[in-house]
Short mmCIF file of C-alpha atoms in Angstrom, two decimals:
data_model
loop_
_atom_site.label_atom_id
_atom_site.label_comp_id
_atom_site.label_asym_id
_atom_site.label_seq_id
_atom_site.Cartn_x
_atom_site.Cartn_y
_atom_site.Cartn_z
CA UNK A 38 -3.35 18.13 -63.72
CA UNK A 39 -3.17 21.14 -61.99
CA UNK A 40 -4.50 22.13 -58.66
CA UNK A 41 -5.93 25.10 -57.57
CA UNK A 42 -3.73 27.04 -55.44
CA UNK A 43 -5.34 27.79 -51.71
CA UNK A 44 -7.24 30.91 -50.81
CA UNK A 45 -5.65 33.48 -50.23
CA UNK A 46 -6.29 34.47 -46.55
CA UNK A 47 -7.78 37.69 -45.47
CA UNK A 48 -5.33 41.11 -44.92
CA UNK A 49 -4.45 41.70 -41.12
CA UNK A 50 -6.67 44.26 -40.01
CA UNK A 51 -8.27 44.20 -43.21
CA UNK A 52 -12.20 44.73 -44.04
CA UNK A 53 -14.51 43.21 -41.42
CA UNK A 54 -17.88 40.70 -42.50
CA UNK A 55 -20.61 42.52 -42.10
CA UNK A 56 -21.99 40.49 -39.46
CA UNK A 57 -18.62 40.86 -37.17
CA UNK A 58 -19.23 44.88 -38.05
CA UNK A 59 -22.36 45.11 -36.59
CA UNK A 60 -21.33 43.41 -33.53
CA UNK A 61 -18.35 45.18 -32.85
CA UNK A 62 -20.13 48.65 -33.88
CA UNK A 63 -23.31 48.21 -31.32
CA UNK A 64 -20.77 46.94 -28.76
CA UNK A 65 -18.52 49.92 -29.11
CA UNK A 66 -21.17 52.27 -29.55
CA UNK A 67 -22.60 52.05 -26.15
CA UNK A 68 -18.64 51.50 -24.51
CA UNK A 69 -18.08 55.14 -26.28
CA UNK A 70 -20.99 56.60 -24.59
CA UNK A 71 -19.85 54.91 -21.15
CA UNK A 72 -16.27 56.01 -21.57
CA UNK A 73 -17.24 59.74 -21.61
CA UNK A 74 -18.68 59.09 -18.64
CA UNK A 75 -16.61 57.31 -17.13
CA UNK A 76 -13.80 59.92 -17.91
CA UNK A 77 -16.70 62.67 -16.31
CA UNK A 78 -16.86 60.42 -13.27
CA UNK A 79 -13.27 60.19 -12.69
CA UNK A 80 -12.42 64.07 -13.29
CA UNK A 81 -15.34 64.50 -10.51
CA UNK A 82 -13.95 62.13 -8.15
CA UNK A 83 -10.55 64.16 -8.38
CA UNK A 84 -11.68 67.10 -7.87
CA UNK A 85 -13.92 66.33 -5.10
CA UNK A 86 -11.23 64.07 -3.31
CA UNK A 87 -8.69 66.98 -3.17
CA UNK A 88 -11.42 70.04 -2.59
CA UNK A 89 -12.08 71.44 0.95
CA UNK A 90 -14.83 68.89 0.90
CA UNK A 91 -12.83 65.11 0.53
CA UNK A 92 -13.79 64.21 4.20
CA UNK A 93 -17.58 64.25 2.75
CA UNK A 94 -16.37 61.65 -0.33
CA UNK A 95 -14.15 59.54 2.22
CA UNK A 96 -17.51 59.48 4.46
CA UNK A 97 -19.66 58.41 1.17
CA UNK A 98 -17.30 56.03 0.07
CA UNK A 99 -16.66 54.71 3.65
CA UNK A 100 -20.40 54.36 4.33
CA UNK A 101 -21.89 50.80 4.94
CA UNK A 102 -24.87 49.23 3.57
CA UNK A 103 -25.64 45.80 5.12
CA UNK A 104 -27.94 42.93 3.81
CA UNK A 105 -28.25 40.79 6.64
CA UNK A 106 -29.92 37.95 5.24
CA UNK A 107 -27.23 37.37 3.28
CA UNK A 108 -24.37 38.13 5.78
CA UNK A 109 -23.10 41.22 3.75
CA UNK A 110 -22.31 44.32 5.20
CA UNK A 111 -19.97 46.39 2.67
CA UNK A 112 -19.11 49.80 2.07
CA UNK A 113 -20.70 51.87 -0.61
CA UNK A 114 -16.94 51.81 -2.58
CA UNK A 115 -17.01 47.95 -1.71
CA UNK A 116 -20.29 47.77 -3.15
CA UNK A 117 -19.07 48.98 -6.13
CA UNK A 118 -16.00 46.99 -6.31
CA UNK A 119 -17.49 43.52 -5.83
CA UNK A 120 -21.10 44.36 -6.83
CA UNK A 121 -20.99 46.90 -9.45
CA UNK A 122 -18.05 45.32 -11.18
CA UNK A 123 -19.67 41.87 -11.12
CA UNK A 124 -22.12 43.17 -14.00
CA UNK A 125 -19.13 44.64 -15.67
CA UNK A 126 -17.80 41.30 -15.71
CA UNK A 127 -20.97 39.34 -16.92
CA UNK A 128 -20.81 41.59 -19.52
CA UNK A 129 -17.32 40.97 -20.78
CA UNK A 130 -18.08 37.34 -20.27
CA UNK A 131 -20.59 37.80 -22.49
CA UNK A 132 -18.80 39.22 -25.33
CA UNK A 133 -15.70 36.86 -25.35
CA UNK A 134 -17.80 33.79 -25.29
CA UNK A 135 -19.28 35.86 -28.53
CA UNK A 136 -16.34 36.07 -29.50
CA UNK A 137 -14.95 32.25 -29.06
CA UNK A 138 -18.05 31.10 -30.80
CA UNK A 139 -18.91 33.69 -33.29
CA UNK A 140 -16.26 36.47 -33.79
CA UNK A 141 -12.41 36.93 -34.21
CA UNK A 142 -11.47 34.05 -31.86
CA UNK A 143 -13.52 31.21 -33.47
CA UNK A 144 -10.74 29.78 -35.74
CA UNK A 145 -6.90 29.21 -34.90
CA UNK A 146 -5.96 31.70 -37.94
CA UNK A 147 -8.22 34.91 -37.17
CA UNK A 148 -7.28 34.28 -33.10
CA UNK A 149 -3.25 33.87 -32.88
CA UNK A 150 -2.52 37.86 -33.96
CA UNK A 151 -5.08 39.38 -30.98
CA UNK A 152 -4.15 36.43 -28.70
CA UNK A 153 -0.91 36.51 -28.78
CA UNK A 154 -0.62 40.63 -28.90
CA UNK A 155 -2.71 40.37 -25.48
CA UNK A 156 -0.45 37.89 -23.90
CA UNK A 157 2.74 39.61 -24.78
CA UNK A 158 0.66 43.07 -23.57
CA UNK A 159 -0.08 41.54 -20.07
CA UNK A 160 3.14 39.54 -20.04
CA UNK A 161 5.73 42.86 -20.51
CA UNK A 162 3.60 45.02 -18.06
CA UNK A 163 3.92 42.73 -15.78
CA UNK A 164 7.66 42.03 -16.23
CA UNK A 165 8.50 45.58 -16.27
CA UNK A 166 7.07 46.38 -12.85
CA UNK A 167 8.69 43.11 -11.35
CA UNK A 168 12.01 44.42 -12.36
CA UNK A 169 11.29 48.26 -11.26
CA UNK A 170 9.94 47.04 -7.85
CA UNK A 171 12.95 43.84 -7.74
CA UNK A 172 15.62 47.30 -8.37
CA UNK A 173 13.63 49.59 -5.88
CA UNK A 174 13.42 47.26 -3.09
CA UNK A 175 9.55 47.07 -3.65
CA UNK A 176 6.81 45.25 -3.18
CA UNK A 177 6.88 42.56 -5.71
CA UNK A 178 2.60 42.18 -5.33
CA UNK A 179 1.17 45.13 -7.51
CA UNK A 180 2.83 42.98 -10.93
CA UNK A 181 -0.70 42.63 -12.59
CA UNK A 182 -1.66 45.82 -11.92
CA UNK A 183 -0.47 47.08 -15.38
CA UNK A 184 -2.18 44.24 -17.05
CA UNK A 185 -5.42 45.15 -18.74
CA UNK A 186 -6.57 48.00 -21.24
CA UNK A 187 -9.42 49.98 -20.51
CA UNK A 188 -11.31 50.14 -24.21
CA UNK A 189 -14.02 52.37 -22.18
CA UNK A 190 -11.25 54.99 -21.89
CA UNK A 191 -9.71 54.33 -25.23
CA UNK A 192 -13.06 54.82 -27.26
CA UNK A 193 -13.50 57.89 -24.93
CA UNK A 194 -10.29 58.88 -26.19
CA UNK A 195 -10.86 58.10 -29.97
CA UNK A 196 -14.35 60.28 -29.31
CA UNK A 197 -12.11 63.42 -27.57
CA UNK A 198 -9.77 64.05 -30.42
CA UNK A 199 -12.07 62.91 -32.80
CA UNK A 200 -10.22 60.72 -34.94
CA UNK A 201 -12.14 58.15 -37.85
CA UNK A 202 -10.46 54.89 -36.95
CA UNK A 203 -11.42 52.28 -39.19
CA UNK A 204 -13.73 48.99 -38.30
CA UNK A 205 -10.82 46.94 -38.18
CA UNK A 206 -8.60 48.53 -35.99
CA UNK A 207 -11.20 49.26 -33.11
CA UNK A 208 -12.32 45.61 -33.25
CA UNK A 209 -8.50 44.47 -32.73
CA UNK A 210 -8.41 46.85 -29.94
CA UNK A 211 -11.83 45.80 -28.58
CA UNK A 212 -10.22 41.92 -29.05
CA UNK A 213 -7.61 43.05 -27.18
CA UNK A 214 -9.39 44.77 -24.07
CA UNK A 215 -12.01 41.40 -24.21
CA UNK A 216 -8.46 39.02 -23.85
CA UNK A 217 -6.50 41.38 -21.31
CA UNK A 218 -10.34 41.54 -19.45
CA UNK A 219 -10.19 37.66 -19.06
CA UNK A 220 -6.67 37.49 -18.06
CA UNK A 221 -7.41 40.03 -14.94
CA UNK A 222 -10.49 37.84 -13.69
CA UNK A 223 -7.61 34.79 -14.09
CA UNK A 224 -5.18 37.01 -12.42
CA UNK A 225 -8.03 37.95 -10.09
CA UNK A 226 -9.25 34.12 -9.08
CA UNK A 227 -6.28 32.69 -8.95
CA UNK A 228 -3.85 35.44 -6.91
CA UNK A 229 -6.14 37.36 -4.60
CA UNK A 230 -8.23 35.45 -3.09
CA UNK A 231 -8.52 35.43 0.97
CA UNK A 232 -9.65 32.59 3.04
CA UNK A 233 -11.25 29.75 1.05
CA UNK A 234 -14.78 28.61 2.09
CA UNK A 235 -14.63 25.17 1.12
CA UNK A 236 -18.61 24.59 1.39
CA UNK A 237 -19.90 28.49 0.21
CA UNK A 238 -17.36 27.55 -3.16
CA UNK A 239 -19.03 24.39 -3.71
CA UNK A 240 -22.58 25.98 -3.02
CA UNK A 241 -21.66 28.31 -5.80
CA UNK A 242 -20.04 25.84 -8.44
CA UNK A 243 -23.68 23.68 -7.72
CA UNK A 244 -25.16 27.06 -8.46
CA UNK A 245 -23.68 27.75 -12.00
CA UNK A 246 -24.43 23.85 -12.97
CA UNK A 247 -27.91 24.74 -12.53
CA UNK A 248 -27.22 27.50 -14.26
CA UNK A 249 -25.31 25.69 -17.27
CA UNK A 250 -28.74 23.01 -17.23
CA UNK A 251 -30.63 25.92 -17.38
CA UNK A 252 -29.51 27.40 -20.33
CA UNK A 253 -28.66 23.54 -22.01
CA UNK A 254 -32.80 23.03 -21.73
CA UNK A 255 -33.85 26.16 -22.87
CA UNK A 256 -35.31 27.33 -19.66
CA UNK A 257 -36.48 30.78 -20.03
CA UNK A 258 -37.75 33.89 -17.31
CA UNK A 259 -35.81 36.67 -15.83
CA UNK A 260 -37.24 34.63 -12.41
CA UNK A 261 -34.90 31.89 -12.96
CA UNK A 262 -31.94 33.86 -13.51
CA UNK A 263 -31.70 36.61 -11.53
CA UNK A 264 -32.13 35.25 -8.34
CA UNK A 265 -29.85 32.57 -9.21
CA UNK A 266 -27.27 34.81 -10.01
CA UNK A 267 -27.60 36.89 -7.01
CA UNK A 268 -27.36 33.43 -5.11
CA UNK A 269 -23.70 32.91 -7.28
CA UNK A 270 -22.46 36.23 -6.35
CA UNK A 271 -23.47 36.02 -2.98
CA UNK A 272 -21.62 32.31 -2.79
CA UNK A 273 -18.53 33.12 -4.47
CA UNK A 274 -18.28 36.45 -2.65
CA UNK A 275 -19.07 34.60 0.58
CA UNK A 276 -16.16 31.13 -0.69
CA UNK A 277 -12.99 33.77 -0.56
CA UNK A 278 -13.08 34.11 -4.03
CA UNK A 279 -13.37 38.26 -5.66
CA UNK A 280 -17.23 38.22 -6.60
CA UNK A 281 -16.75 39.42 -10.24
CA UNK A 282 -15.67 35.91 -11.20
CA UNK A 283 -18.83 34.94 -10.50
CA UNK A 284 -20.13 37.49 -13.53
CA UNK A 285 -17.60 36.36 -15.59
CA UNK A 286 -18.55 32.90 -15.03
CA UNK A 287 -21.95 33.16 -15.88
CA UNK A 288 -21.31 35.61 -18.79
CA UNK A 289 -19.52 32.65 -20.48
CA UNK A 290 -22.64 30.08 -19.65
CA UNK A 291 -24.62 32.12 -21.64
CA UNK A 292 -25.54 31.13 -25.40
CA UNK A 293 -24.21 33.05 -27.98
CA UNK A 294 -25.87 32.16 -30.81
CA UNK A 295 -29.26 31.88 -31.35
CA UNK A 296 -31.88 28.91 -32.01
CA UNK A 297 -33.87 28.74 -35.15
CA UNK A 298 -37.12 30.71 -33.11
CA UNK A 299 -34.89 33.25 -31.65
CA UNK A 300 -33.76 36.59 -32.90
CA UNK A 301 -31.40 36.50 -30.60
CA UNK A 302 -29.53 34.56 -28.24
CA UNK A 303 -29.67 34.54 -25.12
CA UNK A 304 -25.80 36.16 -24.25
CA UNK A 305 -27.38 38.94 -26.83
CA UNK A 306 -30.28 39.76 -24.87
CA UNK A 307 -28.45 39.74 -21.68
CA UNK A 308 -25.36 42.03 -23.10
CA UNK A 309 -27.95 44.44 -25.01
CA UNK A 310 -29.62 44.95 -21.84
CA UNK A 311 -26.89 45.49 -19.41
CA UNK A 312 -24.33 46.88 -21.67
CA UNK A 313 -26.09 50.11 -21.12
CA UNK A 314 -26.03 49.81 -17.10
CA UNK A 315 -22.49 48.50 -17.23
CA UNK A 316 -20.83 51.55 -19.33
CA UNK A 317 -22.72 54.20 -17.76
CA UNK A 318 -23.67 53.15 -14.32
CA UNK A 319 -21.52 50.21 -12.90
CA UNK A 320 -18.11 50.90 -14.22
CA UNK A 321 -18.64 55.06 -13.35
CA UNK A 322 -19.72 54.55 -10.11
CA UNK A 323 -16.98 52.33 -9.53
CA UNK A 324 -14.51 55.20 -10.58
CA UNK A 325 -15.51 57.80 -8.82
CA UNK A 326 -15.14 55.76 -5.35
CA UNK A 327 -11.41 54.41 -6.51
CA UNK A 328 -10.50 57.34 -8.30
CA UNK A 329 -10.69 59.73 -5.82
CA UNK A 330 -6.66 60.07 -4.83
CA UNK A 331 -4.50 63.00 -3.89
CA UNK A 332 -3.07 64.63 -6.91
CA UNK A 333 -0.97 67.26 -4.83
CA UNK A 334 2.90 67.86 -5.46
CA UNK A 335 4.12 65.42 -3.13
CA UNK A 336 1.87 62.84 -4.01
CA UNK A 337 2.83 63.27 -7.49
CA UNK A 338 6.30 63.01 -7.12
CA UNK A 339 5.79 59.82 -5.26
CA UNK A 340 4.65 58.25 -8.42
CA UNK A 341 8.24 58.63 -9.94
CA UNK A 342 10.07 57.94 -6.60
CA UNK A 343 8.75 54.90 -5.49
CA UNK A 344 9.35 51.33 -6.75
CA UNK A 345 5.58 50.33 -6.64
CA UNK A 346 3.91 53.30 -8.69
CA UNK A 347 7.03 53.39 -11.05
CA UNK A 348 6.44 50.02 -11.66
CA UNK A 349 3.03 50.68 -12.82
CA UNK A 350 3.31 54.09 -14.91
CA UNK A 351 6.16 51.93 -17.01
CA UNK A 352 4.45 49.04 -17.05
CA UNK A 353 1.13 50.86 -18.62
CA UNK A 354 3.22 53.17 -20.52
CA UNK A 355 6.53 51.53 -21.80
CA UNK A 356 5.47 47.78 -20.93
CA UNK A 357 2.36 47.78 -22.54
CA UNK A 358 3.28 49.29 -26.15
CA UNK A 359 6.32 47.10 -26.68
CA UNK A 360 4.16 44.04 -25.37
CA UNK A 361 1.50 44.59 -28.11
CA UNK A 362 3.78 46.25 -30.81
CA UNK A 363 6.10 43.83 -30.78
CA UNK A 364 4.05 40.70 -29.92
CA UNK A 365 1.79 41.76 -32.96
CA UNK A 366 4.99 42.35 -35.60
CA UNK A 367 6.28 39.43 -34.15
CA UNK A 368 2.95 37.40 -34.76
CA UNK A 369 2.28 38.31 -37.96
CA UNK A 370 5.58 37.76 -39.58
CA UNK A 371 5.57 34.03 -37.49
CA UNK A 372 2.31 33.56 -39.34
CA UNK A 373 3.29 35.44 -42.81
CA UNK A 374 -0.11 37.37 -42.23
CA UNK A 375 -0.41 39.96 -45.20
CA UNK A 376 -1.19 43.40 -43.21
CA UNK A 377 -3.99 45.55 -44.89
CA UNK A 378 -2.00 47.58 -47.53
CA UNK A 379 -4.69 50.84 -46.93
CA UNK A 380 -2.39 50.74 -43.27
CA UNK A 381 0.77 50.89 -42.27
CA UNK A 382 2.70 48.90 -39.15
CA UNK A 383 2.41 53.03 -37.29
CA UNK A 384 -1.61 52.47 -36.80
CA UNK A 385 -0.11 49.38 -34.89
CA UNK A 386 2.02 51.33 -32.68
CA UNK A 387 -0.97 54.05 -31.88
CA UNK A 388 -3.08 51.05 -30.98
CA UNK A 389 -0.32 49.81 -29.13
CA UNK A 390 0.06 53.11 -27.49
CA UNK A 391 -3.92 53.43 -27.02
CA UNK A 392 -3.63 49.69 -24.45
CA UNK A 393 -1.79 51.34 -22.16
CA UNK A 394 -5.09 52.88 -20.62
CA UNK A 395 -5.45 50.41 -17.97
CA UNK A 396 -8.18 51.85 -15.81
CA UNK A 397 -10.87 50.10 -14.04
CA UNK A 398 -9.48 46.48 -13.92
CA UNK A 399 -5.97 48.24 -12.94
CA UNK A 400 -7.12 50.38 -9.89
CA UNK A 401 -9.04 47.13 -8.63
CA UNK A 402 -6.13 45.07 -8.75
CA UNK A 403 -4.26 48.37 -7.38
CA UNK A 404 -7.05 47.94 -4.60
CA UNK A 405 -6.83 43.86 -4.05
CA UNK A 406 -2.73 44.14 -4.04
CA UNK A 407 -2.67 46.87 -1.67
CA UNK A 408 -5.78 47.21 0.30
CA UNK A 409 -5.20 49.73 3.19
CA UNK A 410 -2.43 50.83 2.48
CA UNK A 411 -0.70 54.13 1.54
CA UNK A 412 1.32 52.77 -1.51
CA UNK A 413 -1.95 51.71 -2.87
CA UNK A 414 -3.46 55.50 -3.12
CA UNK A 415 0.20 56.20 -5.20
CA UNK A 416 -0.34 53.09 -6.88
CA UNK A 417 -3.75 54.57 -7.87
CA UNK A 418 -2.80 58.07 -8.50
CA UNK A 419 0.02 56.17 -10.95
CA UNK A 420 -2.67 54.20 -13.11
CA UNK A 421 -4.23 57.68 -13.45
CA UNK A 422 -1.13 59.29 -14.57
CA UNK A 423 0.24 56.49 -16.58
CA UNK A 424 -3.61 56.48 -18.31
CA UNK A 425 -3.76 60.05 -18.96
CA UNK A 426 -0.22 59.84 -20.56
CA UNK A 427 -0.99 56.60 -22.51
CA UNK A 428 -4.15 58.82 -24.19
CA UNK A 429 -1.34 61.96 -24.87
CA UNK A 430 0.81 59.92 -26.77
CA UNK A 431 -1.92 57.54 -28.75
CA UNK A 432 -3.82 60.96 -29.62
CA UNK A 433 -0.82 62.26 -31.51
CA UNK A 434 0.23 59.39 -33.59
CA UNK A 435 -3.30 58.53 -34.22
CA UNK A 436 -3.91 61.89 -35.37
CA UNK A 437 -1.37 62.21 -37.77
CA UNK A 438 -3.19 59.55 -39.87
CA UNK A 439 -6.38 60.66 -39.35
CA UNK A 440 -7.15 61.70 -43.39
CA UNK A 441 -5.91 58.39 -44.11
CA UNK A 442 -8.41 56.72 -41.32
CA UNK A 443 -11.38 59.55 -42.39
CA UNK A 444 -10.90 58.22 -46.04
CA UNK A 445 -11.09 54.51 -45.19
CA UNK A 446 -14.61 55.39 -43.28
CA UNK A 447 -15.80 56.68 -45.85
CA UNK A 448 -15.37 54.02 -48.36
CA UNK A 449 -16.92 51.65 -45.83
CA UNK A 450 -19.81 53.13 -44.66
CA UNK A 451 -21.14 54.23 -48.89
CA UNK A 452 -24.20 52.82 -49.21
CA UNK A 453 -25.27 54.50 -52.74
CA UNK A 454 -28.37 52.07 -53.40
CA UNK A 455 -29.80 53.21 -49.44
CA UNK A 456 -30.56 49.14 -49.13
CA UNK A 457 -28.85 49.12 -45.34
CA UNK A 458 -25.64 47.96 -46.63
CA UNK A 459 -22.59 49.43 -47.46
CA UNK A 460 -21.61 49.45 -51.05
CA UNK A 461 -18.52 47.70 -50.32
CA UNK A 462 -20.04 44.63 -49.24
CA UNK A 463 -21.55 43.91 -52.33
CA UNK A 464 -21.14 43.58 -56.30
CA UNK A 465 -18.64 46.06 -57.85
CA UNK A 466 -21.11 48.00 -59.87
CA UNK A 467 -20.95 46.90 -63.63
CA UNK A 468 -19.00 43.63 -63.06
CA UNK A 469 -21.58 41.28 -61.37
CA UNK A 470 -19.39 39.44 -59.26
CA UNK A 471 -18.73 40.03 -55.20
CA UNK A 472 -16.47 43.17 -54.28
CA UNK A 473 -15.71 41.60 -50.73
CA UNK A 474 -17.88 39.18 -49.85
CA UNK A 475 -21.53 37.78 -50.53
CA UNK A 476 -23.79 38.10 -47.78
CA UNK A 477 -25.84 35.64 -46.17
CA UNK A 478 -29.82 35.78 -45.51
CA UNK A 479 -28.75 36.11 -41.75
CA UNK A 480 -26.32 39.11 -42.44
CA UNK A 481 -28.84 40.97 -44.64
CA UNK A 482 -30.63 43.53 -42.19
#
């Protein structure tokens, strides 16, 4: 008797379900619109920082707004920082409990290539500023700084020089941003946090319980939630803790899949209502009160003079391409994972390249390491310049294989019969049998 040998597993980077490709494309739809403007808001903040006017944008950003009910009184780039950001957060909360449960991450086999390629790219970053600052005589404290991609950026990138990337490869990079996203919040909690408030951290943990019941019974209204969460930011801003945990937090309370009556879960409605606010208002604003540094000569050279800001242009630049290059060759030959034969190992490296964008979660960590001080505007001013080089370098190797990307698009997105589906997630014509895959009622549109 013979027995059937075992399924062949899927190609690395290989064709998405169509399910996984409508998630990723709304997702990265609205982070493409949101990274133009984000790169709008940061090109304004620059200019207006070092124009005959920067005392007016250090008097903005400077400017408090007080609540005193609920003993906060924080500057407008504070606001941004701790409030702002806490949406950002909820969001990406949001879309890795999405995808734990639902996408790339749910099974051991699809999760080890992006897991592991985040680690390594938040492990090397780190590693290579400890070492610059350890030679320089630096301060050791700005190490997770270089951490964390910014896929706003990237897909504002992608959209600049135009290039067709296929499915696959923006949802590894998206996989990678939601990971390296996570580890800052960890990095966030668990290293910069000032003076704990025993009884305001318990007040909050009590608060998401109720927040966890909430969602376990089915408990529906925009009344329940909102003020509850304003109560958990308020709490865990108030316990020592940064505040954005808090939207992580609840982001990852959230259901992600929906019950039979629902068209969509709750984590769904949530992200496809503040997605919009968190790409092109939250994350913005943010930027253009942290991105507003001196860009003059001397400030300039300081980037490649001192330990600190060295530490983070390599670690964004050098650290983070051999982190994810290598931790994803690495990865897939540990696993023997077969990678798509329509790409080649040099769409890995642009990619690679590509997650060395570390902008908002970099400049506030830049802003939690150093707050105050002078190293932290060069620390800034070197996640800017380390960013902007990171996008130079991806644009030209992702360019070169741009027919090769334009032609994949195209055989992906044919839908000949105009039922809503591309062709190639159905029967070959003529043969009867499934091209790719056979689609479920739920995937059908």
């Amino acid at each position: 008797m013979t027995t059937a040998p075992p399924p062949r597993r899927p190609p690395f980077l290989g064709l998405l379900s169509w399910r996984e490709r409508r998630a990723v494309t709304e997702a990265l739809r609205t982070e493409t619109i949101g990274g133009l403007v984000l790169l709008t808001a940061a090109v304004v903040a620059l200019i207006w920082a070092n124009s005959p006017w920067n005392g007016v944008y250090e008097d903005i950003r400077d400017l408090h707004l007080g609540i005193p009910p609920l003993g906060l009184d924080l500057s407008l780039g504070h606001w941004a920082a701790d409030g702002l950001l806490a949406v950002f957060f909820l969001v990406a909360g949001i879309e890795l409990k999405r995808e734990l449960v639902v996408g790339e991450l749910r099974t051991p086999a699809t999760a080890a290539l992006p897991v592991i390629a985040a680690f390594c790219g938040m492990a090397v970053p780190a590693g290579v500023y400890a070492v610059t600052a350890w030679a320089g005589g630096g301060n050791p404290d700005g190490w997770a700084v270089p951490m964390a991609t910014d896929i706003a950026f990237a897909l504002a990138v992608l959209a600049v020089v135009s290039t067709h990337l296929p499915a696959a490869l923006r949802a590894f990079l998206l996989t990678l941003a939601v990971v390296d996203d996570l580890g800052g919040i960890l990095v966030i909690a668990l290293f910069f946090t000032s003076d704990i408030n025993p009884l305001a951290l318990g007040g909050a943990l009590t608060g998401l319980v109720f927040f966890h019941l909430l969602q376990r019974f089915r408990v529906r209204g925009w009344w329940w939630y909102v003020p509850l969460g304003i109560t958990i930011w308020t709490l865990t801003y108030h316990g020592g803790i940064h505040a954005t945990v808090a939207g992580v937090a609840m982001g990852l309370l959230l259901r992600s899949t929906p019950d039979k009556d629902e068209e969509q879960s709750p984590g769904g409605r949530v992200a496809h209502l503040l997605h919009p606010f968190s790409a092109g208002i939250a994350v913005p604003l943010f930027a253009l009160f942290a991105a507003g540094v001196s860009v003059s000569g001397p400030a300039l050279t300081e980037v490649f003079t001192r330990p600190e800001p060295l530490g983070v242009a390599l670690g964004l630049v050098v650290g983070k391409i051999l982190g994810v290059f290598v931790g994803t060759y690495l990865a897939a030959r540990f696993t023997r994972a077969r990678l798509n034969p329509d790409l080649a190992w040099s769409d890995v490296l642009g990619l690679s390249v590509l997650a060395g964008i570390g902008f908002t979660v970099a400049l506030l960590i830049g802003e939690l390491a150093f707050p105050g001080a002078a190293v932290g505007e060069q620390v800034k001013a070197a996640v800017l310049v380390a960013s902007l080089t990171a996008a130079a370098l991806a644009a030209v190797l992702l360019r070169r294989r741009n027919a090769v990307y334009r032609r994949l698009c195209q055989e992906e997105t044919v839908d000949a019969d105009g039922d809503g589906i591309p062709d190639i997630y159905q029967s070959a014509p003529g043969t009867g049998g499934p091209r790719h895959e056979v689609l479920s009622p739920a995937d059908k549109p």
